[in-house]
CSV table of C-alpha atoms and ligand atoms in Angstrom, one decimal:
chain,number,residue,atom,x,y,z
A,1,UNK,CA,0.0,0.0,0.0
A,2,UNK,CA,0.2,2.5,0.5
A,3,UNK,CA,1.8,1.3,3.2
A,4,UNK,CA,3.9,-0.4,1.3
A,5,UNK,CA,7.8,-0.4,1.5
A,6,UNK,CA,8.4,2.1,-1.2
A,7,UNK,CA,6.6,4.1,0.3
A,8,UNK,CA,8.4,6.6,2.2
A,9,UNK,CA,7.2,10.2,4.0
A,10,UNK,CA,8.9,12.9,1.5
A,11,UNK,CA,8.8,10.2,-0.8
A,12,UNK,CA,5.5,9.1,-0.9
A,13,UNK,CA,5.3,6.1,-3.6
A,14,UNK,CA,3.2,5.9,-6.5
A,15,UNK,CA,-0.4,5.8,-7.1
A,16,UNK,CA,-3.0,6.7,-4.6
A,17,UNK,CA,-0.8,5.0,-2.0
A,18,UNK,CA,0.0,6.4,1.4
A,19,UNK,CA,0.9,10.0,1.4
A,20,UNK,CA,0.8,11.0,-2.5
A,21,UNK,CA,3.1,10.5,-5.5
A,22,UNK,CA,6.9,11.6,-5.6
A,23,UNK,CA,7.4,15.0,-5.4
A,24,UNK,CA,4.4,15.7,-3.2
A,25,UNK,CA,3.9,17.1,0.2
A,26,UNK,CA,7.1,18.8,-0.6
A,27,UNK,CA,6.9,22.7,-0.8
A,28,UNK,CA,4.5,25.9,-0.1
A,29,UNK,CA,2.0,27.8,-1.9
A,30,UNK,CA,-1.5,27.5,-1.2
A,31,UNK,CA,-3.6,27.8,2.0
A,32,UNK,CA,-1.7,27.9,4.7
A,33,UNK,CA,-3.6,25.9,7.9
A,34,UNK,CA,0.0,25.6,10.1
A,35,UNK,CA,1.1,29.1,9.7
A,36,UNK,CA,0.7,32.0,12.3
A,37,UNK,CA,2.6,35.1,12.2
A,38,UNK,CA,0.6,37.6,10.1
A,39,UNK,CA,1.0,41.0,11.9
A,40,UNK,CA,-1.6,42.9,10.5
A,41,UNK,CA,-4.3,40.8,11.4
A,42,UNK,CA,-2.8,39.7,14.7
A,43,UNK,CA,-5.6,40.7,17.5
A,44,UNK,CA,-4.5,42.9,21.0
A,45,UNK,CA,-2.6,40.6,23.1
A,46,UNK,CA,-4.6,39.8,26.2
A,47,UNK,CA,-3.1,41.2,29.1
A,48,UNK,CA,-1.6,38.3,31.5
A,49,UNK,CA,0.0,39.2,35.0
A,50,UNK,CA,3.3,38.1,35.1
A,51,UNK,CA,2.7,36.2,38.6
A,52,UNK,CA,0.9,33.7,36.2
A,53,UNK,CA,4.3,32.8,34.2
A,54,UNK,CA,5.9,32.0,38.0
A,55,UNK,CA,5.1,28.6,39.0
A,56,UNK,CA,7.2,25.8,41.1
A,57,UNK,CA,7.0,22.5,39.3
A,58,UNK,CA,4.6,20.5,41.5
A,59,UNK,CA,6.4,17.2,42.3
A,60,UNK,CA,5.2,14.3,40.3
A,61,UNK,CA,2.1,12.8,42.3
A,62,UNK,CA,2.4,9.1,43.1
A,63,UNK,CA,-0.4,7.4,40.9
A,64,UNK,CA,-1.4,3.8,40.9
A,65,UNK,CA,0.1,2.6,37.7
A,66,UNK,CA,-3.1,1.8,35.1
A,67,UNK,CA,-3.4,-1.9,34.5
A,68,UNK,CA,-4.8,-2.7,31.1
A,69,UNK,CA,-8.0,-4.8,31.2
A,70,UNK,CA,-6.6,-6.4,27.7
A,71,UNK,CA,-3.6,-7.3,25.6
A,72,UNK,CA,-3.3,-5.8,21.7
A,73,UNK,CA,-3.8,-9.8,21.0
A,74,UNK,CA,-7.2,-10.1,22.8
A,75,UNK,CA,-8.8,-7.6,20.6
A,76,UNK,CA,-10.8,-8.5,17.3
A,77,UNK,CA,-8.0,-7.2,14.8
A,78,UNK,CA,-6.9,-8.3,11.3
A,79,UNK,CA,-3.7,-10.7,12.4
A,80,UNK,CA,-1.8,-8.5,9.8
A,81,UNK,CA,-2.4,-5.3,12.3
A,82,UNK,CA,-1.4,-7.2,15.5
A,83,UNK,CA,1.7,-8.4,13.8
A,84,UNK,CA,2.7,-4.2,12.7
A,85,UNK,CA,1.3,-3.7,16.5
A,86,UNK,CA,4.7,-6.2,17.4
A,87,UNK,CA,6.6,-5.0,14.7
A,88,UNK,CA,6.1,-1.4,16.5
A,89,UNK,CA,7.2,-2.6,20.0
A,90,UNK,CA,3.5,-1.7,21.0
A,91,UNK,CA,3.0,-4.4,24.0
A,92,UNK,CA,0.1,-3.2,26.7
A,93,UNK,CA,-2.6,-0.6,25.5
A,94,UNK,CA,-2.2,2.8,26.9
A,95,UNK,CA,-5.3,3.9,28.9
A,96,UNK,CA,-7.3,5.4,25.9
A,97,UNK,CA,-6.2,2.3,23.7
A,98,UNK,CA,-7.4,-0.2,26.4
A,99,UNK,CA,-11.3,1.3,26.7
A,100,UNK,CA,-11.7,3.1,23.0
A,101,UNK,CA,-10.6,-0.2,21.2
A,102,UNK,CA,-13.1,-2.9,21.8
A,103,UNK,CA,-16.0,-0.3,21.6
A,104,UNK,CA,-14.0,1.4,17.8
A,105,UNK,CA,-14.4,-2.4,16.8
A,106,UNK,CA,-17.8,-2.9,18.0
A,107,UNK,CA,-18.6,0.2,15.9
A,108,UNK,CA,-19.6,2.8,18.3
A,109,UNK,CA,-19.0,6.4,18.5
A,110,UNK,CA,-15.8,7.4,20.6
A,111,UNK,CA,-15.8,10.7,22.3
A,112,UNK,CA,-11.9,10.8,24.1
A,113,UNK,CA,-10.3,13.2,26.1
A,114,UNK,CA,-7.4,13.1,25.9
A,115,UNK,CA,-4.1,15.1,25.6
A,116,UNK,CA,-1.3,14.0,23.0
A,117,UNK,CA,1.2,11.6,23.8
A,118,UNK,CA,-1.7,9.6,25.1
A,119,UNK,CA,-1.8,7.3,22.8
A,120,UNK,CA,-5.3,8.1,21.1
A,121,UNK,CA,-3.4,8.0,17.3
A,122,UNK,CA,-3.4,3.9,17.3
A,123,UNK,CA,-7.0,4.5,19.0
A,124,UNK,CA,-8.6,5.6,16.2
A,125,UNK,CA,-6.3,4.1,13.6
A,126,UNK,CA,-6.6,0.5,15.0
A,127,UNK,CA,-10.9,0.6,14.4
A,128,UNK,CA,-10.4,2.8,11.5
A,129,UNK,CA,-7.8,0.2,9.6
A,130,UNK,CA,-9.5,-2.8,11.0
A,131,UNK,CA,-12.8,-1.8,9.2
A,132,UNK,CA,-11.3,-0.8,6.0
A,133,UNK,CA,-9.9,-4.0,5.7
A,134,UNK,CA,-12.7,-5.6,6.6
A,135,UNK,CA,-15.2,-4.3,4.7
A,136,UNK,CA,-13.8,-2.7,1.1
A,137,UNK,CA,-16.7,-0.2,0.8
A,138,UNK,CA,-15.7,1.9,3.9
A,139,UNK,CA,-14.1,4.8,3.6
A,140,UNK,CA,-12.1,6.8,6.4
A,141,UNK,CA,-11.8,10.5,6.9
A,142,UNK,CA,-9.0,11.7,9.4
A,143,UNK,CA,-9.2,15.8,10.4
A,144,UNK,CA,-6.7,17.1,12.2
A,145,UNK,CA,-5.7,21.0,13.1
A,146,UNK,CA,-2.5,21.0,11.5
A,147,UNK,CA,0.1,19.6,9.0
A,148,UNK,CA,2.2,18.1,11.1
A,149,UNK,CA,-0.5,16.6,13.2
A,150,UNK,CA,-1.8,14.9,9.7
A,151,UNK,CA,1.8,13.7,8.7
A,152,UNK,CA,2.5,12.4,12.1
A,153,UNK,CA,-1.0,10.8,12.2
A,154,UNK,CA,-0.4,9.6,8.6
A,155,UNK,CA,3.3,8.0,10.0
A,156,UNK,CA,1.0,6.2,12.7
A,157,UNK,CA,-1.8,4.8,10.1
A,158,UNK,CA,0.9,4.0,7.5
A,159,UNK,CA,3.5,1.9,10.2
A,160,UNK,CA,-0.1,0.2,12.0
A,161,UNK,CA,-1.7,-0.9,8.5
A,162,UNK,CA,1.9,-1.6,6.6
A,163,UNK,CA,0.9,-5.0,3.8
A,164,UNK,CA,-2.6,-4.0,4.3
A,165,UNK,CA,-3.0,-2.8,0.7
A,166,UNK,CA,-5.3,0.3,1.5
A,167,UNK,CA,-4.4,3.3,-0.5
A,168,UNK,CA,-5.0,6.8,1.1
A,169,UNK,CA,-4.7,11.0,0.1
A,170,UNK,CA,-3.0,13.6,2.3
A,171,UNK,CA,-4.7,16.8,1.7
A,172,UNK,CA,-3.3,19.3,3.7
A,173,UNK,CA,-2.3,23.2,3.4
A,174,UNK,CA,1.0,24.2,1.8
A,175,UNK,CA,1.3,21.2,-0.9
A,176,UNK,CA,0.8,21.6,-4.2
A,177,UNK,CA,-2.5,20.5,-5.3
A,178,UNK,CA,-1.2,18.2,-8.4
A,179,UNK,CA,-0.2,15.3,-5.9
A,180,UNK,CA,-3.5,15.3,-4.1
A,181,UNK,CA,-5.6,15.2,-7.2
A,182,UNK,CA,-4.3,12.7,-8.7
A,183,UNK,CA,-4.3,11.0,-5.5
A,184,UNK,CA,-8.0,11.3,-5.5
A,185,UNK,CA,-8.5,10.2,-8.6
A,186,UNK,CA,-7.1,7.0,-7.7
A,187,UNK,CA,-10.5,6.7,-4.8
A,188,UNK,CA,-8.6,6.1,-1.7
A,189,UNK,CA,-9.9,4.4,1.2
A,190,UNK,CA,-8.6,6.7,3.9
A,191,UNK,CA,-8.5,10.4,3.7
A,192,UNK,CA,-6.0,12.1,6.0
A,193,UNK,CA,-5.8,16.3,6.4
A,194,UNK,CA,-6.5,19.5,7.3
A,195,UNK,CA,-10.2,21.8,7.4
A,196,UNK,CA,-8.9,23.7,4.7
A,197,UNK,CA,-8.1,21.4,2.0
A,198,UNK,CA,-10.4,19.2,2.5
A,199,UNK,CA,-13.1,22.3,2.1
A,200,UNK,CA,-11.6,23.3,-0.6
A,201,UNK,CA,-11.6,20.1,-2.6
A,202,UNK,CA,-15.2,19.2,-1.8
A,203,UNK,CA,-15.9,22.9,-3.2
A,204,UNK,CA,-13.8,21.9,-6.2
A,205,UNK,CA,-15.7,18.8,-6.9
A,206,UNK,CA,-12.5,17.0,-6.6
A,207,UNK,CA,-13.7,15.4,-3.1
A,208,UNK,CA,-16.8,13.4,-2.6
A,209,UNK,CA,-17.0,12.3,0.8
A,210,UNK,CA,-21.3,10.8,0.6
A,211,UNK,CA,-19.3,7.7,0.8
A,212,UNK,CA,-17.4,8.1,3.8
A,213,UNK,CA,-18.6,6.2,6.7
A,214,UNK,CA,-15.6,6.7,9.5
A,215,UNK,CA,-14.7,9.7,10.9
A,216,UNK,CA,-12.0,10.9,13.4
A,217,UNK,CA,-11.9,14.3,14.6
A,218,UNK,CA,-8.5,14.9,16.4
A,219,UNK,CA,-7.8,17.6,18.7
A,220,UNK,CA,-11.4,19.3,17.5
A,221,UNK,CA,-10.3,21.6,20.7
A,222,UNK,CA,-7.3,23.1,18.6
A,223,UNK,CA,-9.3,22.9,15.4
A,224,UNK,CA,-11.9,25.3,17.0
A,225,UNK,CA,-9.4,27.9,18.6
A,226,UNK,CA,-8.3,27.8,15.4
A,227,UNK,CA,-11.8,29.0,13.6
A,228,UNK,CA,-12.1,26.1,11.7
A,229,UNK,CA,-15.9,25.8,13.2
A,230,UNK,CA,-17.5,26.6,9.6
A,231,UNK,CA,-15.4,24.5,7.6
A,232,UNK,CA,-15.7,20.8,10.1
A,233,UNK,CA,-19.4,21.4,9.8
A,234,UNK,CA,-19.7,22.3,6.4
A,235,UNK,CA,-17.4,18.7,6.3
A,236,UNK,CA,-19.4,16.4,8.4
A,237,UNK,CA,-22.3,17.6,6.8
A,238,UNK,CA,-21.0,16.0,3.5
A,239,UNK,CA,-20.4,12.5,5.1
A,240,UNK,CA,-22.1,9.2,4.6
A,241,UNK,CA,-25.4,9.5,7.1
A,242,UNK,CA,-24.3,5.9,8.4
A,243,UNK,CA,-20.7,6.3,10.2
A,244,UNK,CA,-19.3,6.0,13.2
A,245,UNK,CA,-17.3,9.1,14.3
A,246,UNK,CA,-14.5,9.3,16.9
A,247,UNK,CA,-13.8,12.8,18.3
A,248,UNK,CA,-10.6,13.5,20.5
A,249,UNK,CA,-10.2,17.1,22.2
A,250,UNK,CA,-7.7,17.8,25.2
A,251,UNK,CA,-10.9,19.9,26.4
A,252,UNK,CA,-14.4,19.8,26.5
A,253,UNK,CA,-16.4,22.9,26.0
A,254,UNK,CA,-19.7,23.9,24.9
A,255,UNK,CA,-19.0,24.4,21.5
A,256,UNK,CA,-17.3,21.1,21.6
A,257,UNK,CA,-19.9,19.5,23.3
A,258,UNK,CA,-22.5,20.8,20.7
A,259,UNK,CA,-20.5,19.1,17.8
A,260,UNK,CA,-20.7,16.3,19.5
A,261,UNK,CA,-24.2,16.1,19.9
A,262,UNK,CA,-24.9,17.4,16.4
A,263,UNK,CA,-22.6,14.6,14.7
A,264,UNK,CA,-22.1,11.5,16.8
A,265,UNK,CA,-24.6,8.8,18.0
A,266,UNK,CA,-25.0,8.1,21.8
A,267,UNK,CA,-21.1,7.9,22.0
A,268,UNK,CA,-18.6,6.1,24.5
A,269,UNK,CA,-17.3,8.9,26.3
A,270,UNK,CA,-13.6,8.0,27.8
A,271,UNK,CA,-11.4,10.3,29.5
A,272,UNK,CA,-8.1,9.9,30.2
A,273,UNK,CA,-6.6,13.6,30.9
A,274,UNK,CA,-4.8,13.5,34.1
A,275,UNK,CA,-4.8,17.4,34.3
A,276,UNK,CA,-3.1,19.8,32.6
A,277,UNK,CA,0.2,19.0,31.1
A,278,UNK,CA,2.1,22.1,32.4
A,279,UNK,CA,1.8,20.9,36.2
A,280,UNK,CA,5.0,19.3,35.8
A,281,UNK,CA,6.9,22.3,34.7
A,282,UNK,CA,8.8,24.6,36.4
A,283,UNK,CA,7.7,28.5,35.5
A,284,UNK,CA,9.4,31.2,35.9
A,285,UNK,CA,10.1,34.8,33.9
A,286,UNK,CA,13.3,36.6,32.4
A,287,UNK,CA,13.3,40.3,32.8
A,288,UNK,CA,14.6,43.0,30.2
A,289,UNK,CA,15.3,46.0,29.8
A,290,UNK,CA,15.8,46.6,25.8
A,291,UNK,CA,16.1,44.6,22.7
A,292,UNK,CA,19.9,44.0,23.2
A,293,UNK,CA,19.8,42.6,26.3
A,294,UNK,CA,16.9,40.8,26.1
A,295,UNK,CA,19.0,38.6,23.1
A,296,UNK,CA,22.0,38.7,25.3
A,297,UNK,CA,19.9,37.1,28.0
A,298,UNK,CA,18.7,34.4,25.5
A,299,UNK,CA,22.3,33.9,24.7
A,300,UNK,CA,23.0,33.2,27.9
A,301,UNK,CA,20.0,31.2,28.8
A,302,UNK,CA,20.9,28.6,25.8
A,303,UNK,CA,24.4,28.7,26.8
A,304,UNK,CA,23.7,27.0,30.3
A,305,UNK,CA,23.9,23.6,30.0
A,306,UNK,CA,21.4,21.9,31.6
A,307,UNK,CA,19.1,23.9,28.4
A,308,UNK,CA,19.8,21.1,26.1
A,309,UNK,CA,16.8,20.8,23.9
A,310,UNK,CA,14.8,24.5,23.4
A,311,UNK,CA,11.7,25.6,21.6
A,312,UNK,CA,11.7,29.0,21.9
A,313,UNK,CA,8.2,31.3,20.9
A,314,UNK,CA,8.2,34.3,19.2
A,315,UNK,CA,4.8,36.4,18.0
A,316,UNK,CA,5.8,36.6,13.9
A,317,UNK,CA,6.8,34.2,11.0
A,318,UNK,CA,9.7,37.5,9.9
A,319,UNK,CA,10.5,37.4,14.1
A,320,UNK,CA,11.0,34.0,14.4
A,321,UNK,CA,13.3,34.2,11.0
A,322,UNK,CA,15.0,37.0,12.5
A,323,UNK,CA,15.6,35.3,15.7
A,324,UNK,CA,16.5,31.9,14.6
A,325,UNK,CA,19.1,33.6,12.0
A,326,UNK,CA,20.8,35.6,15.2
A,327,UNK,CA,21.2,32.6,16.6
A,328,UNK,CA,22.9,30.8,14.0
A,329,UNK,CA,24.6,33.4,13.6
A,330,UNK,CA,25.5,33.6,17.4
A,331,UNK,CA,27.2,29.9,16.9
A,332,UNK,CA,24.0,28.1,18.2
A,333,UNK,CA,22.5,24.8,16.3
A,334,UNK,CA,19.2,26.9,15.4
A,335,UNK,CA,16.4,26.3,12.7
A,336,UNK,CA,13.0,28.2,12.7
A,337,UNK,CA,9.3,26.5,11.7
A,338,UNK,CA,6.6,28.7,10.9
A,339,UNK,CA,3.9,29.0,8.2
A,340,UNK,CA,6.2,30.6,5.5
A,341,UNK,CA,8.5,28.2,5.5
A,342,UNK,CA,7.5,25.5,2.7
A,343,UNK,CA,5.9,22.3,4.2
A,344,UNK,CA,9.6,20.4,3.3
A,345,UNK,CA,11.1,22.7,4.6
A,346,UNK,CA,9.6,22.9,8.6
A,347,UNK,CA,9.3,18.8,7.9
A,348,UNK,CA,13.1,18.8,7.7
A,349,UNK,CA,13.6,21.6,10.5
A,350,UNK,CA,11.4,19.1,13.1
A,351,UNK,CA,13.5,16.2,11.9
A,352,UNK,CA,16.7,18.1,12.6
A,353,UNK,CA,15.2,18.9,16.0
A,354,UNK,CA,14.0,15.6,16.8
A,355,UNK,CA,17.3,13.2,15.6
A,356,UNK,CA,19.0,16.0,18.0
A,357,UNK,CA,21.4,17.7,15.5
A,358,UNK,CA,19.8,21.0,16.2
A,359,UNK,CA,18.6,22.1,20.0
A,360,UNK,CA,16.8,25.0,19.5
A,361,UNK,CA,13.6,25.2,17.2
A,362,UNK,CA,12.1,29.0,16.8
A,363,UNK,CA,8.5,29.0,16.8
A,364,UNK,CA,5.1,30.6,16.0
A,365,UNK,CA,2.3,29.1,17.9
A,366,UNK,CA,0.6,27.5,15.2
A,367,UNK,CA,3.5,26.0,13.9
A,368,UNK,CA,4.2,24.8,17.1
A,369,UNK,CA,1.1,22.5,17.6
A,370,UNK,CA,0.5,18.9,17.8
A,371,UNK,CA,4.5,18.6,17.7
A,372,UNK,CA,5.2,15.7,20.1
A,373,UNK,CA,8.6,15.4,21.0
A,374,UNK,CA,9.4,14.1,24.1
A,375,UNK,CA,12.7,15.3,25.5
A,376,UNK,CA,12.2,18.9,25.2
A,377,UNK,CA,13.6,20.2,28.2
A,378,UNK,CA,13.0,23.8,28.1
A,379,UNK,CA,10.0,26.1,26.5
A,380,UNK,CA,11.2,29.4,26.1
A,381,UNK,CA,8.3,32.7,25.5
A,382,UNK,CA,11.1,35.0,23.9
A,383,UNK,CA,7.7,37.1,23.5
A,384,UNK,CA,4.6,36.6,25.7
A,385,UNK,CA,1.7,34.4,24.0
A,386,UNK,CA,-1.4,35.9,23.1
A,387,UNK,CA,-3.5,34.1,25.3
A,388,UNK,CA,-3.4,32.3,28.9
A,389,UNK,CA,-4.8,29.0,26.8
A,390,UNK,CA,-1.7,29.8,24.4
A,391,UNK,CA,0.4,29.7,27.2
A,392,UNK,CA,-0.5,26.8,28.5
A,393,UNK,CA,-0.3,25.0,25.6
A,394,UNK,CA,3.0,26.4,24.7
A,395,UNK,CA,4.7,25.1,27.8
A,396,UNK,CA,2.9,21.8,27.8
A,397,UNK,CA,5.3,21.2,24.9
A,398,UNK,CA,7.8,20.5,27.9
A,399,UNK,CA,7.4,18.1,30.6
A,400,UNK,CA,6.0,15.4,28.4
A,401,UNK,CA,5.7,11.8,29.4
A,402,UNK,CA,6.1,12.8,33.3
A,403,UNK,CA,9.9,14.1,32.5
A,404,UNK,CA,10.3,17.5,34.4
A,405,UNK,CA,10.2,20.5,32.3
A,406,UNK,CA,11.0,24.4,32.2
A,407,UNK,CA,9.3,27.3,31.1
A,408,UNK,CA,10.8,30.8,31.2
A,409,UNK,CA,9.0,34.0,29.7
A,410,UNK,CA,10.6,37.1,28.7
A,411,UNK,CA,9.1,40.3,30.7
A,412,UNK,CA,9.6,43.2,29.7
A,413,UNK,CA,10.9,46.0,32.5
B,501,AMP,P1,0.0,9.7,20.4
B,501,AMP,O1,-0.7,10.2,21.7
B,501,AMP,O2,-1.0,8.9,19.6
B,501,AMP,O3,0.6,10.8,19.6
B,501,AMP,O4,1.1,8.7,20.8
B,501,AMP,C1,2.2,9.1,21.6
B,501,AMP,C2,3.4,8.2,21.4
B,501,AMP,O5,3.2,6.9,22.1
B,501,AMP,C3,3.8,7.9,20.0
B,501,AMP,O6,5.1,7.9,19.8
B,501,AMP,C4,3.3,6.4,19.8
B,501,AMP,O7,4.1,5.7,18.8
B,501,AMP,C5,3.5,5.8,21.2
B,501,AMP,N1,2.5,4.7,21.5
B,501,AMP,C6,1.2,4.7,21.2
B,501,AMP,N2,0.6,3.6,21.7
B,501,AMP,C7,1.6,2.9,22.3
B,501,AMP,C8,1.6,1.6,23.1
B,501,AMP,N3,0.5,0.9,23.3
B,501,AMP,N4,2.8,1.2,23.6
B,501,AMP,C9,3.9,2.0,23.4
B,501,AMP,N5,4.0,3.2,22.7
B,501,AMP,C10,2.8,3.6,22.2
């Protein structure tokens, strides 16, 4: 398939297989849906006291470790997706994979809350793959907030259903259109992207989706603080009447719950959010007096070295340029990811960060999201975020998987 060994990420194979045709995925252009940074329309910043960036880590709570209630062998599976399960080094379900799994298989809608790094990819993909093999006439659509959410979701689907055979279309924001069309054309069963593209293929006529009957909705939380509101229910409105929907949101609000209501059939709700991510994080703020000192401070910040692996915020795409640029420039392993930067491009930048052979990645928010990498040690607000959510989120990108983390946010004097 699709998953099939040619297959690679940049190098998708041929045909309607997993992620696209050679060449695609590869550069800018288009809609953006990752990107963040546009001055003009940025809104007033909301004012946040500084006492709220100032927090002692709390120390990690001891919690009864969760014991599974079933082994990845003991659910209803294709044999082939048990064996990629193996082949992955997947052994016990995580929480979210233990209780959404037998009722995904059973066909029920699956409400989760629940935070990345969770698990809740292989949640949905398990159910989604299993039916798709099962049953040739299903289709799949996968929504997700960003670009790199959709690639990293794709990496899941394509490693969990590898020899399945199933073809599927990537259509997010920032890829030529070429690849994706002639993807389509080739009537994958699972489509994986973002609210943008997929609007604006279904307005193109290039994208019929009366014939999809699975849905997964990740992180609809992000996808509505982003304003994508409009486009998921001009979406869902366009799916099979017959589905079965899974939803995953780090929150639950009313607008969420409303979706909900609107699109899914007496649902399984799970939760498996254990509070909010930043609890494990030590806060605290960097005063300056002064563009020149506040980059000297930086300097020094990233020069101490227990800061070993940084993602640093700033409010612009031409800021974060700017910054990362000083810092090469300052002798530091720096690259920068935001929503000007072609889709190859802040792929390759994330890889640098992630196989370690940079340790500091310059951010906007938006580019920032749904990035899961789990040794980050130290979040850094060069400029303060727009919002307390934004914050939050921000440093929640340190102080995954229970490992302590640090935030530090520049204040002006
Ligand atoms: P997710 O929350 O889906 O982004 O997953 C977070 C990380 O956990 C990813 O790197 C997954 O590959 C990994 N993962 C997911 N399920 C399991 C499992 N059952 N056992 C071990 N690792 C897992």
């Amino acid at each position: 398939m699709a998953y099939t060994k040619t297959t690679t990420f940049n190098r998708p194979s041929r045909g309607a297989s997993f992620g696209g045709r050679p060449g695609g995925n590869r550069s800018g252009g288009g809609r953006s849906n990752g990107g963040g940074g546009g001055r003009s329309k940025r809104p007033a910043k909301q004012y946040i006291n500084p006492s709220r960036f100032v927090q002692a880590a709390k120390p990690a709570v001891e919690v009864a470790p969760y014991v599974p209630t079933h082994n990845f062998v003991d659910f209803a599976f294709n044999d082939l997706l048990k064996q990629n399960i193996v082949n992955k080094g997947y052994v016990t379900p995580s929480p979210i994979q233990d209780q959404a799994i037998p009722h995904g298989l059973n066909g029920k809608d699956i409400v989760g809350i629940a935070n990345t790094g969770t698990g809740k990819t292989a949640a949905f993909a398990l159910p989604t793959l299993n039916r798709l093999m099962t049953d040739k006439n299903s289709k799949a659509l996968i929504m997700a907030p960003t670009r790199e959410l959709a690639q990293q979701i794709q990496d899941e689907c394509r490693s969990i259903g590898k020899g399945s055979g199933l073809s599927s279309a990537m259509l997010i924001g920032g890829s030529p259109m070429g690849p994706q069309l002639r993807d389509l054309r080739f009537n994958p069963n699972l489509v994986i992207g973002t609210p943008g593209r997929i609007k604006d293929h279904i307005e193109r006529g290039t994208l019929d989706l009366s014939g999809f009957n699975i849905i997964t909705l990740d992180e609809v939380d992000r996808m509505l603080d982003m304003g994508f509101i409009a486009d998921i229910r001009f979406i869902l409105d366009r799916l099979s009447r017959e589905r079965q929907s899974f939803f995953f949101s780090a929150t639950m609000e009313p607008k969420i719950e409303d979706l909900i209501r609107t699109f899914t059939t007496d649902p399984i709700m799970i939760s498996v959010k254990t509070g909010t991510t930043s609890e494990n994080v030590e806060q605290d703020v960097v005063h300056y007096g002064g563009m020149h000192e506040k980059i000297e401070k930086l300097h020094d910040i990233l020069n101490q070295e227990h800061v070993a692996k940084v993602l640093v915020f700033d409010d612009t795409q031409r800021s974060v340029e700017r910054l990362s640029e000083e810092l090469v420039a300052r002798g530091f392993k720096a690259n920068a990811i935001h929503g000007g930067k072609s889709q190859g491009q802040r792929m390759r930048a994330l890889k640098e960060f992630k196989d370690n052979r940079i340790n500091v990645l310059v951010a906007t928010d938006v580019a920032a999201r749904g990035i899961d990498i789990v040794d980050i040690t130290h979040v850094i607000n060069y400029s303060t975020p727009q919002t307390y959510d934004d914050y939050v989120h921000r440093i929640g990108r340190a102080g995954r998987a229970g490992r302590a983390g640090n935030a530090l946010t520049f204040i002006e004097r």
